[in-house]
Coordinates of C-alpha atoms and ligand atoms in Angstrom, one line a residue:
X1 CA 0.0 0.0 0.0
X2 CA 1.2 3.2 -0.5
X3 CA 3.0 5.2 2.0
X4 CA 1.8 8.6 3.4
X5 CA 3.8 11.5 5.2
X6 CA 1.9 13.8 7.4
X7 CA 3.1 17.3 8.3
X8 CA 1.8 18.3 11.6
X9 CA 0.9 14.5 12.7
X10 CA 0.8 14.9 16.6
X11 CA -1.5 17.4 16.1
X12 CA -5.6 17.4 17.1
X13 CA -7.1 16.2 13.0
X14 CA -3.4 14.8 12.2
X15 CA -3.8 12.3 14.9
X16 CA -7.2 11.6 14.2
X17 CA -6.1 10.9 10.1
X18 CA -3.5 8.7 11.5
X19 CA -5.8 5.9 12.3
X20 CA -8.3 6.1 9.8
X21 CA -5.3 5.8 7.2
X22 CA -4.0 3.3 8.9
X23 CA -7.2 1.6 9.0
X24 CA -7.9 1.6 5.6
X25 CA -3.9 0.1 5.2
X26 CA -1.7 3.2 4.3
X27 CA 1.8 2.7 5.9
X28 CA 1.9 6.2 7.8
X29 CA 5.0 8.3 8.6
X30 CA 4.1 10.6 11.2
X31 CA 6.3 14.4 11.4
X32 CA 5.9 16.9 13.9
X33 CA 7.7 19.2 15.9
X34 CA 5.7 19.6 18.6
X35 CA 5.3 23.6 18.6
X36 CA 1.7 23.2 19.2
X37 CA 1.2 19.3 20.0
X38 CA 2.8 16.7 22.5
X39 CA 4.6 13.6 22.0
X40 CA 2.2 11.9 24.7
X41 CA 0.0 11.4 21.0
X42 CA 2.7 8.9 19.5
X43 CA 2.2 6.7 22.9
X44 CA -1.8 6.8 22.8
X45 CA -1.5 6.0 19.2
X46 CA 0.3 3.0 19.2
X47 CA -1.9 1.9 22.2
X48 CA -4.8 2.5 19.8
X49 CA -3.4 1.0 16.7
X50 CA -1.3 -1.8 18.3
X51 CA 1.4 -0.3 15.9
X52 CA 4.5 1.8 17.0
X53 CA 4.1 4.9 15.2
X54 CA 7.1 5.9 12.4
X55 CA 7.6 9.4 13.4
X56 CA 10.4 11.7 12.4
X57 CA 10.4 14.7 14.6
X58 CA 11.0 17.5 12.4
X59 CA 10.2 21.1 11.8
X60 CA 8.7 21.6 8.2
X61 CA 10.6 24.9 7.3
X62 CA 14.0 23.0 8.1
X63 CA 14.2 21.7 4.0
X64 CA 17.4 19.6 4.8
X65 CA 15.7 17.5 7.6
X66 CA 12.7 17.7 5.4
X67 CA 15.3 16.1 2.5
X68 CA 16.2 13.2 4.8
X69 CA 12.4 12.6 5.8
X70 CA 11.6 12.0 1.9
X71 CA 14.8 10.0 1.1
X72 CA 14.3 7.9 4.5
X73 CA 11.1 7.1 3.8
X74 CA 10.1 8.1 -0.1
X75 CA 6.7 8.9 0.7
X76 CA 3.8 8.6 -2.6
X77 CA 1.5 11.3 -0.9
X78 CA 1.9 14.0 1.5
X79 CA -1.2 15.1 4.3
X80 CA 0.0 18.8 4.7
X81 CA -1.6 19.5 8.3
X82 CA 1.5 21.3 10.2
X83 CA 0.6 25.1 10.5
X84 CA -0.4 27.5 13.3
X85 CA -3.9 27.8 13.6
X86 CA -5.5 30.8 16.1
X87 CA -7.5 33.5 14.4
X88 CA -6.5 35.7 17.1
X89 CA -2.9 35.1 17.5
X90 CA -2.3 35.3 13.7
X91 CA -4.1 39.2 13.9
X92 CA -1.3 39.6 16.8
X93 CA 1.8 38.1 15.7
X94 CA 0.9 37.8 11.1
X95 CA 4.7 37.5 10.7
X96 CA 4.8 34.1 12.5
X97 CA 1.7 32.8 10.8
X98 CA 3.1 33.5 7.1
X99 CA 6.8 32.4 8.1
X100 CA 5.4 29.0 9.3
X101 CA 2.2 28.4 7.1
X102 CA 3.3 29.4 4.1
X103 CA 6.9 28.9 4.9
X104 CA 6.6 25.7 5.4
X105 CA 4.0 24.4 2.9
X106 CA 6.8 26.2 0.4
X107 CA 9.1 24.0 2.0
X108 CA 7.4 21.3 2.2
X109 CA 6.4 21.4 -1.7
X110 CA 9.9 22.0 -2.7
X111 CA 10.7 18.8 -1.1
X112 CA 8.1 16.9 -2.3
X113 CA 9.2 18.3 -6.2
X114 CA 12.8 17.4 -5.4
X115 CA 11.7 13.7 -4.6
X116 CA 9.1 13.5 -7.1
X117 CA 6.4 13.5 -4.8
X118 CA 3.2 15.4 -7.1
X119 CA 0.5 14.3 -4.6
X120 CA -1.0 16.5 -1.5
X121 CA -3.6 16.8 0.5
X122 CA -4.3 20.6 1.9
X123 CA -5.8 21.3 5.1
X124 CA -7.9 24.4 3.9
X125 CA -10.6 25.6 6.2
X126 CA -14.3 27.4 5.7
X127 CA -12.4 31.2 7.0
X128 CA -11.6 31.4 3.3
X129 CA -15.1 32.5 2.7
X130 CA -14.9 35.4 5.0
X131 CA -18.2 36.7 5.0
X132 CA -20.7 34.5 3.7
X133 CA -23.1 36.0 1.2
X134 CA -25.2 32.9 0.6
X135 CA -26.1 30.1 2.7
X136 CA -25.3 26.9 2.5
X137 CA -21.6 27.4 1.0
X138 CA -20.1 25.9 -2.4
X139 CA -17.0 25.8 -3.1
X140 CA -17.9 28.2 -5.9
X141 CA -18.5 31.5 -3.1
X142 CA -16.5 34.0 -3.3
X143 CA -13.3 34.0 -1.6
X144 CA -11.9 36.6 0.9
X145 CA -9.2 36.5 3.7
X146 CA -10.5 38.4 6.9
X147 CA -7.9 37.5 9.1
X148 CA -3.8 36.6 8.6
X149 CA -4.8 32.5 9.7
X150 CA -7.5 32.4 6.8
X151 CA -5.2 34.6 4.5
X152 CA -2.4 31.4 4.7
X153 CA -5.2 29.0 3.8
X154 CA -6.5 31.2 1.0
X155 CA -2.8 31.3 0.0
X156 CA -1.7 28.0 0.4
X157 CA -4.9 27.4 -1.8
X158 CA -3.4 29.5 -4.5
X159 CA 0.1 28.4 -4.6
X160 CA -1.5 25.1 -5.2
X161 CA -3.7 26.3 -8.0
X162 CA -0.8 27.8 -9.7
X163 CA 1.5 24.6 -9.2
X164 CA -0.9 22.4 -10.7
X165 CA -1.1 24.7 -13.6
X166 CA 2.9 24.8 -13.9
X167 CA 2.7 21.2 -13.8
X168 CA 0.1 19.1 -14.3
X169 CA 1.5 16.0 -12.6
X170 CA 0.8 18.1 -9.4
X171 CA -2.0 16.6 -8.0
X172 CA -4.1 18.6 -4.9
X173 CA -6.7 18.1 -3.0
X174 CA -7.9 21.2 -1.2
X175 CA -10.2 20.2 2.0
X176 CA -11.9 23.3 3.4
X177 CA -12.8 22.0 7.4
X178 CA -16.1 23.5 8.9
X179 CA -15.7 23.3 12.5
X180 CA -14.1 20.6 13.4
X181 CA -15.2 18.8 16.9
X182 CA -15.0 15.6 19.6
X183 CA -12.5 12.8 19.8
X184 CA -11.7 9.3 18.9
X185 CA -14.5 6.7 20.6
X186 CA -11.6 5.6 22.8
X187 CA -11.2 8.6 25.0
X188 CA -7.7 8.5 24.3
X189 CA -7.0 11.4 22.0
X190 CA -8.8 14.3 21.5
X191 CA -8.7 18.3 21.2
X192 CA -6.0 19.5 23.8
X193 CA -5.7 23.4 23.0
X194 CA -2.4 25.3 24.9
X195 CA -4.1 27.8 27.3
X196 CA -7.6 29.6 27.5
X197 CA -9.2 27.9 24.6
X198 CA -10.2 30.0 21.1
X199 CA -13.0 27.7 19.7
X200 CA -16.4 26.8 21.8
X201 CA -16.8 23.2 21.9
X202 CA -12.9 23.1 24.4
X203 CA -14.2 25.5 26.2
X204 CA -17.4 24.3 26.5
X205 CA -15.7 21.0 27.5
X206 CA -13.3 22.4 30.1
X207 CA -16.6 24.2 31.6
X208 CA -18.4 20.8 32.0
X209 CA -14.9 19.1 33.9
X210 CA -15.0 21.9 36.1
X211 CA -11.3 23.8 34.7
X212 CA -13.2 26.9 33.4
X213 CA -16.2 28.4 35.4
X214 CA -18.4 29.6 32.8
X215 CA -18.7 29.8 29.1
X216 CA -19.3 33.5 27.4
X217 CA -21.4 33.7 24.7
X218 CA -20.6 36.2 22.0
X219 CA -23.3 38.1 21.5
X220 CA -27.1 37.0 21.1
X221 CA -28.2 39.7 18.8
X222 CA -26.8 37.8 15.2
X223 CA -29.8 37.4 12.6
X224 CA -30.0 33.6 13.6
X225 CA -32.8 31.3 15.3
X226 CA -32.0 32.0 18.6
X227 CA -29.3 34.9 18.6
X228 CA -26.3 33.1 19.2
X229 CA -23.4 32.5 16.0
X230 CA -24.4 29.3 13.9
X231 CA -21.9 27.1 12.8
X232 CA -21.1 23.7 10.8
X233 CA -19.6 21.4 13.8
X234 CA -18.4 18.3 12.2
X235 CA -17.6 14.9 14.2
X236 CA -13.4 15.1 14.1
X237 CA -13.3 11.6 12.9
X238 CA -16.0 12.1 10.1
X239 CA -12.9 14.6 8.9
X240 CA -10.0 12.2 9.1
X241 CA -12.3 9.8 6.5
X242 CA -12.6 12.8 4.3
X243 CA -8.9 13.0 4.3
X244 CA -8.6 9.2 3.5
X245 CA -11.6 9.3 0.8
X246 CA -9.3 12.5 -0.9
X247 CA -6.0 10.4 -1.1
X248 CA -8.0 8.0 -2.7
X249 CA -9.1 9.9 -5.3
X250 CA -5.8 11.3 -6.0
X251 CA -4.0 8.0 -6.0
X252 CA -7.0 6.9 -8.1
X253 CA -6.7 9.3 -10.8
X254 CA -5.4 12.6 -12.0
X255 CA -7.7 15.7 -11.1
X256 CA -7.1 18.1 -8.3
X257 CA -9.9 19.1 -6.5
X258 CA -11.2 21.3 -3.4
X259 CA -14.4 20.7 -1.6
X260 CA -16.2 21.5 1.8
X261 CA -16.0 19.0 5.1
X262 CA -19.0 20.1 6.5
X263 CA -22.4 18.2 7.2
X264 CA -24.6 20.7 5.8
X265 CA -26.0 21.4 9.2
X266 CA -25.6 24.3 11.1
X267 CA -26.0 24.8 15.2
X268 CA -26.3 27.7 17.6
X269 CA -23.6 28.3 20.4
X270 CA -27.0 27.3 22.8
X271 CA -27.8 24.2 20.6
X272 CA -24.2 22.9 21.5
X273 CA -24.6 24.1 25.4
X274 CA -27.5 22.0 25.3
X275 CA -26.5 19.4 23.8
X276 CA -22.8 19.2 25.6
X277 CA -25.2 19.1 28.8
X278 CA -26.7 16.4 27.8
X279 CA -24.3 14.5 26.6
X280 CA -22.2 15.2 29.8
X281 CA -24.9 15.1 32.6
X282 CA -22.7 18.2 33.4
X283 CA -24.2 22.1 33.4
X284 CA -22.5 24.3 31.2
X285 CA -22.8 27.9 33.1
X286 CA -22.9 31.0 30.3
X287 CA -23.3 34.4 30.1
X288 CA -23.8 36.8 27.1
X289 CA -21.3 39.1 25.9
X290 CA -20.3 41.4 23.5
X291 CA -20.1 40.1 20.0
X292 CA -16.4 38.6 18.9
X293 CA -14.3 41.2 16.2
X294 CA -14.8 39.1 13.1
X295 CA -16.8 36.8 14.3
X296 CA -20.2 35.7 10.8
X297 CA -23.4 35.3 12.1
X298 CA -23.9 31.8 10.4
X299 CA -21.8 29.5 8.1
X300 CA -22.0 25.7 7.2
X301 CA -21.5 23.9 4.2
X302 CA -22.9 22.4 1.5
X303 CA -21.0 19.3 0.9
X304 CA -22.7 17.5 -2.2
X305 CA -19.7 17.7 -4.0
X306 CA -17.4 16.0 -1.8
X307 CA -20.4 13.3 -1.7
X308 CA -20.1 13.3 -5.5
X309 CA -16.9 13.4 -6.4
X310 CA -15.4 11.5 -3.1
X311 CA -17.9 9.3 -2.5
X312 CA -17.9 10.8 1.8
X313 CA -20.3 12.3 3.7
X314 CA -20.4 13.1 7.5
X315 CA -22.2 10.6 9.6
X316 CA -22.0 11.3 13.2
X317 CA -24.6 14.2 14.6
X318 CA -24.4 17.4 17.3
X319 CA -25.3 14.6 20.1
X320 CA -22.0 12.5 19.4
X321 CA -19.9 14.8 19.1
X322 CA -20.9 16.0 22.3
X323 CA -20.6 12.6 24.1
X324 CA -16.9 11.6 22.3
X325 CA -15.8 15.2 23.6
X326 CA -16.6 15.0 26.7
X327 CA -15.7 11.1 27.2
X328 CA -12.2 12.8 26.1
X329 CA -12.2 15.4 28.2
X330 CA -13.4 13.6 31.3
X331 CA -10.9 10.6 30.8
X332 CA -8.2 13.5 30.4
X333 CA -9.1 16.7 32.5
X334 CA -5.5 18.3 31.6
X335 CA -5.5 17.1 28.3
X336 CA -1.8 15.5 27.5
X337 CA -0.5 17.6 30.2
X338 CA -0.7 15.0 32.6
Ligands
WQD1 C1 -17.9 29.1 17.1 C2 -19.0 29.9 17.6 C3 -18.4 32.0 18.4 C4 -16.0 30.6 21.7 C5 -12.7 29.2 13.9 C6 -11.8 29.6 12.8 C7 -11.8 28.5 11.8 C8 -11.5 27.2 12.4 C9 -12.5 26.9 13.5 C10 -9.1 26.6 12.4 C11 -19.0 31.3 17.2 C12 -18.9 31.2 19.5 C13 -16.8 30.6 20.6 C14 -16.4 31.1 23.0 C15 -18.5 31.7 21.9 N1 -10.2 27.2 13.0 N2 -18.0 31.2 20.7 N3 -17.7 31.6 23.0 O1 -14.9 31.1 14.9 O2 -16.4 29.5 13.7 O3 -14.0 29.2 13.5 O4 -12.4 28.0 14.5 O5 -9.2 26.0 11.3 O6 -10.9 28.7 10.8 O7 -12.2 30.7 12.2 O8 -15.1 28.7 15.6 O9 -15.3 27.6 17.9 O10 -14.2 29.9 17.7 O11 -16.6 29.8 17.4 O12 -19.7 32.2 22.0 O13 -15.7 31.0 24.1 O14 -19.0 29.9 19.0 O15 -18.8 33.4 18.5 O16 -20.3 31.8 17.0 P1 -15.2 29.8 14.4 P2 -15.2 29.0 17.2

């Protein structure tokens, strides 16, 4: 089978992608540098998969360790997930988010050209849209960069575009993740954010396990059902098939393609206290706040064409998400820390 190297592997959807690939029978090289991740993953991964994890530890903007990686292990495919991630840090520090995003997708490409390695999966994310003008979202929307974090992805996007059109041996898949939520069944991995967590459902979670004392809600006057931002929250292991039904298709045939990972649905920030509550048998103590800078009223996805043309669709709903979450979080109050 063939072999696939992901970037960013000890990371939250990395990890996750690491077992379903290895479910399906890829033979998975694993690199990290664990800027934003901990090695604790590698142990809970081999407990999970029976398998001792290949791992190079590695940054990807280091092109000679990079070099060694691909003539070590001469990979057919590359899962580009390394790249820093917080909306709010990248306003604060943008130089840090290019060097590394961009930097090292750059990098990473140049490698992958050097070794003749024409076949990449992107993780792209639903910020490209900015401001959605039309609900549900095709990949067809127009395109804008609101923040430095979704101007990388919108980049990284168009340095793959143009690479494909340089060469046509490139091959790309471009996933754009909705919100991406829960854990593995097992308990044993799962979202483990550094600090005061940015998205809601970690924070929602660190409410329920008592480390947080109560969730604010930004802002209850958006044009939605009940107020509160709407959002696409899609199972984190409904993702990591998306990435193995894309490598599929692009060691199945020769088209590049981008599409939504979303479930079509989308639910309020009080539809997932609810639902965290009773999944958790926990309460989730809020209060309403100002509105978020740059925060959209609603987005979620349509996602017919990754049905179409991938043959995947999302299958868990709000309620498990929810319950794999919290069996994570509960089963690990400090996350790796511990
Ligand atoms: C969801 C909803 C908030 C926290 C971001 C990035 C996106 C991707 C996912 C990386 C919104 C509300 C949140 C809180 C709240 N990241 N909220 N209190 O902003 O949709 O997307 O994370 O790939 O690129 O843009 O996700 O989880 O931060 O917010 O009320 O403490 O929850 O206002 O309505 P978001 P989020």
């Amino acid at each position: 089978m063939p072999t696939v190297l992901l970037t960013g592997a000890a990371g939250y959807i990395a990890s996750h992608t690491w077992l379903a690939l290895q479910s399906a029978g890829y033979e998975v090289v694993g690199l990290d540098n664990f800027s934003n991740s901990s090695p604790l993953v590698l142990e809970r991964l081999a407990r999970l998969s029976g398998q001792t994890p290949v791992f190079e530890q590695a940054d990807v903007c280091d092109r000679t360790a990079l070099d060694a990686v691909f003539a070590r292990h001469q990979p057919d495919a590359v899962v580009h997930f390394a790249a820093f991630k917080a909306v709010g840090e990248s306003t604060a520090k943008p130089l840090d988010y290019y060097a590394n995003n961009i930097g090292g997708l750059v990098s990473t490409l140049q490698t992958m050209q050097a070794h003749g390695c024409k076949r990449i999966v992107f993780s792209s994310s639903a910020t490209v849209y900015g401001q959605p003008e039309r609900l549900p979202l095709t990949e067809d929307a127009a395109l804008s960069a609101v923040n430095p974090y979704g101007a990388t992805k919108l980049m990284g996007e168009t340095i793959l575009r143009d690479l494909g059109a340089a060469d046509p041996l490139w091959q790309t898949a471009c996933l754009r993740y909705f919100n991406p939520v829960g854990a593995h069944e097992s308990g044993q991995i799962g979202e483990d954010p550094r600090g005061i967590p940015n998205n809601l459902m970690p924070y929602v979670a660190q409410v329920a396990v008592g480390r947080r004392e109560a969730l604010q809600v930004f802002g209850d006057d958006y044009d939605t059902p009940d107020g509160t931002g709407v959002r696409d929250y899609i199972h984190v292991c409904d993702l990591a098939e998306g990435h193995v039904a894309a490598l599929r298709f692009l060691l199945g045939g020769s088209e590049s393609i981008t599409v939504n990972l979303g479930t079509g649905r989308g639910y309020s920030v009080l539809d997932v206290v609810r639902a965290y509550e009773a999944a958790s048998g926990r309460p989730v103590p809020y209060r309403i706040v100002p509105r978020r800078p740059g925060d959209v009223a609603a987005c979620y996805a349509d996602p017919a064409l990754a049905r179409d043309k991938l043959g995947w669709q999302a299958r868990h709903d709000l309620q498990r998400m929810c319950e794999d979450s919290w069996r994570w979080q509960s089963l690990n109050p400090d996350g790796f820390k511990a």
